[in-house]
mmCIF file of C-alpha atoms and ligand atoms in Angstrom:
data_model
loop_
_atom_site.group_PDB
_atom_site.id
_atom_site.type_symbol
_atom_site.label_atom_id
_atom_site.label_comp_id
_atom_site.label_asym_id
_atom_site.label_seq_id
_atom_site.Cartn_x
_atom_site.Cartn_y
_atom_site.Cartn_z
ATOM 1 C CA MET A 1 0.098 0.347 -0.174
ATOM 2 C CA ARG A 2 1.014 3.040 -0.477
ATOM 3 C CA GLU A 3 2.002 5.989 2.423
ATOM 4 C CA GLY A 4 -1.159 7.653 3.960
ATOM 5 C CA THR A 5 -1.121 10.940 4.606
ATOM 6 C CA VAL A 6 -4.421 11.393 6.142
ATOM 7 C CA GLY A 7 -3.623 12.065 9.608
ATOM 8 C CA ALA A 8 -0.767 14.508 8.668
ATOM 9 C CA ASP A 9 -3.340 16.589 6.465
ATOM 10 C CA THR A 10 -4.750 19.814 7.336
ATOM 11 C CA LEU A 11 -8.416 19.635 7.504
ATOM 12 C CA GLU A 12 -8.788 22.548 4.281
ATOM 13 C CA LYS A 13 -6.685 19.888 2.780
ATOM 14 C CA ARG A 14 -8.778 17.206 3.339
ATOM 15 C CA ALA A 15 -11.987 18.466 1.849
ATOM 16 C CA GLU A 16 -10.474 19.332 -1.063
ATOM 17 C CA ARG A 17 -8.285 16.154 -1.726
ATOM 18 C CA ASN A 18 -10.859 13.589 -4.280
ATOM 19 C CA ILE A 19 -11.841 10.093 -2.796
ATOM 20 C CA ILE A 20 -11.432 7.585 -5.105
ATOM 21 C CA LEU A 21 -13.133 4.173 -5.159
ATOM 22 C CA CYS A 22 -11.091 0.938 -6.887
ATOM 23 C CA GLY A 23 -11.384 -2.251 -6.918
ATOM 24 C CA PHE A 24 -12.125 -5.491 -9.044
ATOM 25 C CA MET A 25 -15.674 -5.392 -11.291
ATOM 26 C CA GLY A 26 -18.540 -5.928 -8.950
ATOM 27 C CA CYS A 27 -17.095 -4.902 -5.194
ATOM 28 C CA GLY A 28 -19.615 -1.143 -5.508
ATOM 29 C CA LYS A 29 -17.425 1.422 -6.531
ATOM 30 C CA SER A 30 -20.850 3.489 -7.924
ATOM 31 C CA SER A 31 -23.039 2.302 -5.639
ATOM 32 C CA ILE A 32 -20.865 3.369 -2.243
ATOM 33 C CA GLY A 33 -19.240 6.177 -4.190
ATOM 34 C CA ARG A 34 -22.912 7.473 -5.128
ATOM 35 C CA ARG A 35 -24.199 6.566 -0.863
ATOM 36 C CA LEU A 36 -20.230 8.566 -0.545
ATOM 37 C CA ALA A 37 -21.019 11.527 -2.180
ATOM 38 C CA ARG A 38 -24.352 12.274 -0.985
ATOM 39 C CA LEU A 39 -23.404 11.714 3.090
ATOM 40 C CA ALA A 40 -20.042 14.020 2.318
ATOM 41 C CA GLY A 41 -21.805 16.372 0.446
ATOM 42 C CA ARG A 42 -19.691 16.224 -1.900
ATOM 43 C CA SER A 43 -19.925 15.800 -5.870
ATOM 44 C CA PHE A 44 -19.679 12.069 -7.630
ATOM 45 C CA VAL A 45 -18.316 11.257 -10.760
ATOM 46 C CA ASP A 46 -18.705 7.605 -12.154
ATOM 47 C CA MET A 47 -15.511 7.347 -14.399
ATOM 48 C CA ASP A 48 -17.303 5.194 -16.915
ATOM 49 C CA GLU A 49 -20.162 6.870 -17.215
ATOM 50 C CA TYR A 50 -18.044 10.215 -17.943
ATOM 51 C CA ILE A 51 -15.497 8.064 -20.387
ATOM 52 C CA GLU A 52 -19.408 6.834 -22.283
ATOM 53 C CA LYS A 53 -20.888 10.281 -22.645
ATOM 54 C CA LYS A 54 -17.589 11.601 -23.826
ATOM 55 C CA ALA A 55 -17.394 8.984 -26.126
ATOM 56 C CA GLY A 56 -21.031 8.883 -26.997
ATOM 57 C CA LYS A 57 -20.541 5.107 -26.739
ATOM 58 C CA THR A 58 -21.637 2.990 -24.358
ATOM 59 C CA ILE A 59 -18.513 1.100 -23.115
ATOM 60 C CA LYS A 60 -19.330 -2.240 -24.371
ATOM 61 C CA GLU A 61 -19.316 -0.592 -27.817
ATOM 62 C CA ILE A 62 -16.266 1.491 -27.258
ATOM 63 C CA PHE A 63 -14.629 -2.502 -26.877
ATOM 64 C CA ALA A 64 -16.002 -3.943 -30.142
ATOM 65 C CA GLU A 65 -15.145 -1.230 -32.184
ATOM 66 C CA GLU A 66 -11.796 0.721 -31.531
ATOM 67 C CA GLY A 67 -10.699 -2.233 -29.028
ATOM 68 C CA GLU A 68 -8.786 -2.377 -25.264
ATOM 69 C CA GLU A 69 -6.087 -0.232 -25.447
ATOM 70 C CA ALA A 70 -8.477 2.719 -26.763
ATOM 71 C CA PHE A 71 -10.397 2.441 -23.985
ATOM 72 C CA ARG A 72 -7.627 2.382 -21.375
ATOM 73 C CA GLN A 73 -6.594 6.143 -23.002
ATOM 74 C CA MET A 74 -9.802 7.275 -22.475
ATOM 75 C CA GLU A 75 -9.468 6.548 -18.683
ATOM 76 C CA GLU A 76 -6.240 7.955 -18.948
ATOM 77 C CA ASP A 77 -7.499 11.027 -20.128
ATOM 78 C CA ALA A 78 -10.450 11.269 -17.673
ATOM 79 C CA ALA A 79 -7.774 10.306 -15.032
ATOM 80 C CA SER A 80 -6.036 13.514 -16.020
ATOM 81 C CA ALA A 81 -9.074 15.874 -15.869
ATOM 82 C CA LEU A 82 -10.578 14.369 -13.045
ATOM 83 C CA SER A 83 -7.399 14.716 -11.204
ATOM 84 C CA ARG A 84 -7.351 18.579 -11.839
ATOM 85 C CA GLU A 85 -10.959 18.665 -10.030
ATOM 86 C CA ARG A 86 -10.808 19.223 -6.283
ATOM 87 C CA GLY A 87 -13.267 17.531 -3.531
ATOM 88 C CA LEU A 88 -14.559 14.866 -5.770
ATOM 89 C CA VAL A 89 -15.693 11.388 -4.708
ATOM 90 C CA ILE A 90 -14.923 9.561 -8.420
ATOM 91 C CA ALA A 91 -15.926 5.587 -9.218
ATOM 92 C CA SER A 92 -13.232 4.482 -11.337
ATOM 93 C CA GLY A 93 -13.190 1.302 -13.332
ATOM 94 C CA GLY A 94 -12.347 -1.856 -12.620
ATOM 95 C CA GLY A 95 -9.075 -1.411 -14.644
ATOM 96 C CA THR A 96 -8.137 2.369 -14.347
ATOM 97 C CA VAL A 97 -5.775 2.065 -11.433
ATOM 98 C CA LEU A 98 -3.863 -1.058 -12.971
ATOM 99 C CA ARG A 99 -2.391 1.338 -15.753
ATOM 100 C CA GLU A 100 0.746 3.723 -13.622
ATOM 101 C CA LYS A 101 -0.507 7.119 -15.373
ATOM 102 C CA SER A 102 -4.150 6.626 -14.941
ATOM 103 C CA ARG A 103 -3.685 6.223 -11.001
ATOM 104 C CA ASP A 104 -0.236 8.568 -10.733
ATOM 105 C CA ALA A 105 -3.045 11.470 -12.182
ATOM 106 C CA LEU A 106 -5.402 10.017 -9.437
ATOM 107 C CA ALA A 107 -3.159 9.487 -6.621
ATOM 108 C CA GLU A 108 -1.939 13.087 -7.379
ATOM 109 C CA THR A 109 -4.913 15.208 -5.946
ATOM 110 C CA GLY A 110 -6.620 12.693 -4.238
ATOM 111 C CA ILE A 111 -6.853 9.619 -1.915
ATOM 112 C CA ILE A 112 -7.204 5.611 -3.304
ATOM 113 C CA LEU A 113 -9.467 3.752 -1.466
ATOM 114 C CA LEU A 114 -10.112 -0.441 -2.578
ATOM 115 C CA LEU A 115 -13.089 -1.827 -2.214
ATOM 116 C CA ASP A 116 -12.692 -5.244 -0.542
ATOM 117 C CA VAL A 117 -14.806 -7.720 -1.049
ATOM 118 C CA PRO A 118 -13.951 -11.958 -1.353
ATOM 119 C CA PHE A 119 -14.270 -13.578 -4.534
ATOM 120 C CA PRO A 120 -16.906 -15.674 -4.109
ATOM 121 C CA ALA A 121 -19.985 -12.569 -3.508
ATOM 122 C CA LEU A 122 -18.390 -10.541 -6.665
ATOM 123 C CA ARG A 123 -18.699 -13.872 -8.847
ATOM 124 C CA GLU A 124 -22.587 -13.943 -7.296
ATOM 125 C CA ARG A 125 -23.498 -10.344 -8.245
ATOM 126 C CA LEU A 126 -22.216 -10.347 -11.627
ATOM 127 C CA LYS A 127 -23.011 -13.564 -13.055
ATOM 128 C CA ASN A 128 -25.550 -12.233 -15.084
ATOM 129 C CA ASP A 129 -23.787 -9.495 -16.381
ATOM 130 C CA THR A 130 -24.053 -8.528 -19.735
ATOM 131 C CA SER A 131 -22.667 -5.029 -20.031
ATOM 132 C CA ARG A 132 -18.987 -5.857 -19.524
ATOM 133 C CA PRO A 133 -16.715 -7.013 -22.175
ATOM 134 C CA LEU A 134 -14.286 -8.654 -20.168
ATOM 135 C CA LEU A 135 -17.018 -10.856 -18.963
ATOM 136 C CA GLN A 136 -18.490 -12.027 -21.751
ATOM 137 C CA ARG A 137 -16.700 -15.296 -22.173
ATOM 138 C CA PRO A 138 -17.803 -19.014 -22.094
ATOM 139 C CA ASP A 139 -15.534 -19.619 -19.204
ATOM 140 C CA ARG A 140 -16.768 -16.398 -16.947
ATOM 141 C CA ASP A 141 -16.147 -17.837 -13.707
ATOM 142 C CA GLU A 142 -12.335 -19.073 -14.726
ATOM 143 C CA ALA A 143 -11.544 -16.475 -16.460
ATOM 144 C CA MET A 144 -12.621 -13.586 -14.224
ATOM 145 C CA TYR A 145 -11.022 -15.633 -10.683
ATOM 146 C CA SER A 146 -7.641 -15.280 -11.979
ATOM 147 C CA LEU A 147 -7.922 -11.814 -13.130
ATOM 148 C CA PHE A 148 -8.819 -11.142 -9.659
ATOM 149 C CA LEU A 149 -5.731 -13.169 -8.564
ATOM 150 C CA GLU A 150 -3.742 -11.165 -11.177
ATOM 151 C CA ARG A 151 -5.079 -8.026 -9.947
ATOM 152 C CA MET A 152 -5.626 -8.036 -6.086
ATOM 153 C CA PRO A 153 -2.091 -6.567 -5.355
ATOM 154 C CA LYS A 154 -1.912 -4.836 -7.958
ATOM 155 C CA TYR A 155 -4.800 -2.417 -6.353
ATOM 156 C CA LYS A 156 -3.446 -2.995 -3.095
ATOM 157 C CA ALA A 157 -0.298 -1.561 -4.118
ATOM 158 C CA ALA A 158 -2.241 1.312 -5.731
ATOM 159 C CA ALA A 159 -4.690 2.763 -2.867
ATOM 160 C CA HIS A 160 -3.867 4.102 0.354
ATOM 161 C CA MET A 161 -6.443 2.242 2.321
ATOM 162 C CA VAL A 162 -7.806 -0.775 1.986
ATOM 163 C CA ILE A 163 -12.301 -0.983 3.239
ATOM 164 C CA PRO A 164 -13.766 -4.326 3.746
ATOM 165 C CA ALA A 165 -16.641 -3.664 1.730
ATOM 166 C CA GLY A 166 -18.500 -6.528 1.650
ATOM 167 C CA ALA A 167 -21.502 -5.298 3.170
ATOM 168 C CA PRO A 168 -24.111 -3.167 2.273
ATOM 169 C CA ALA A 169 -23.867 0.177 0.740
ATOM 170 C CA ASN A 170 -24.462 2.274 2.630
ATOM 171 C CA PHE A 171 -22.800 0.585 5.882
ATOM 172 C CA VAL A 172 -19.448 0.789 4.083
ATOM 173 C CA ALA A 173 -20.486 4.325 2.568
ATOM 174 C CA ARG A 174 -20.596 5.438 6.591
ATOM 175 C CA GLU A 175 -17.030 3.533 7.439
ATOM 176 C CA ILE A 176 -15.349 5.331 4.487
ATOM 177 C CA LEU A 177 -16.793 8.295 5.749
ATOM 178 C CA HIS A 178 -15.549 7.620 9.496
ATOM 179 C CA ARG A 179 -12.195 6.099 8.168
ATOM 180 C CA LEU A 180 -11.239 9.649 6.488
ATOM 181 C CA GLU A 181 -12.307 11.842 9.555
ATOM 182 C CA LEU A 182 -15.022 13.910 7.158
ATOM 183 C CA GLU A 183 -17.935 12.802 9.411
HETATM 184 C C1 S3P B 201 -13.236 -2.923 -16.393
HETATM 185 C C2 S3P B 201 -13.791 -2.988 -15.546
HETATM 186 C C3 S3P B 201 -15.279 -1.588 -15.791
HETATM 187 C C4 S3P B 201 -15.378 -0.978 -16.934
HETATM 188 C C5 S3P B 201 -15.105 -1.295 -18.502
HETATM 189 C C6 S3P B 201 -13.676 -2.347 -18.069
HETATM 190 C C7 S3P B 201 -12.165 -3.614 -15.869
HETATM 191 O O1 S3P B 201 -16.130 -0.966 -14.864
HETATM 192 O O2 S3P B 201 -14.357 0.156 -16.460
HETATM 193 O O3 S3P B 201 -15.534 -2.876 -18.471
HETATM 194 O O4 S3P B 201 -11.212 -3.106 -16.838
HETATM 195 O O5 S3P B 201 -11.964 -4.287 -14.779
HETATM 196 P P1 S3P B 201 -16.518 -1.920 -13.584
HETATM 197 O O6 S3P B 201 -15.529 -2.248 -12.798
HETATM 198 O O7 S3P B 201 -17.160 -0.458 -13.051
HETATM 199 O O8 S3P B 201 -17.099 -2.317 -13.844
#
């Protein structure tokens, strides 16, 4: 994990800093992020939606028509643009912080929190998903599990803090407020 600077921050700085939620697909980045933003009186940005709006097409269409690398570049551009904003709650995409430039841009003005959810819960939540390009394959469970094993250490390395996130979104959002001393 990265060095946390939470305790040393002044209150003013803390309010300005973006809060970025990262973690595997289905870990609750968007639902928890929305609740957290509401509780903290902050604006919320979902990076996937932000990119879809900018591109004028869905992520599924971006992957199909332009390929994954083009999507990762769009994520990098979004990370760079959002890092120039202040006080946001940002739900990143499941792959965003795995790209060094995107992670570094977001970390420059924000604190990155990993939402940690055990694999069986993620598998259950994603079993009927049709919108995520990486999951549309016959061996979904196996592919998801190897991606999960490969990515978890990278999420942990990118994050300033790990938040257990198996509980309902409202509880997790309140726990984050408490951990960041934003109550
Ligand atoms: C991806 C996760 C998705 C979306 C895209 C790629 C990934 O976001 O950005 O399908 O690489 O894990 P969610 O984590 O919000 O599903």
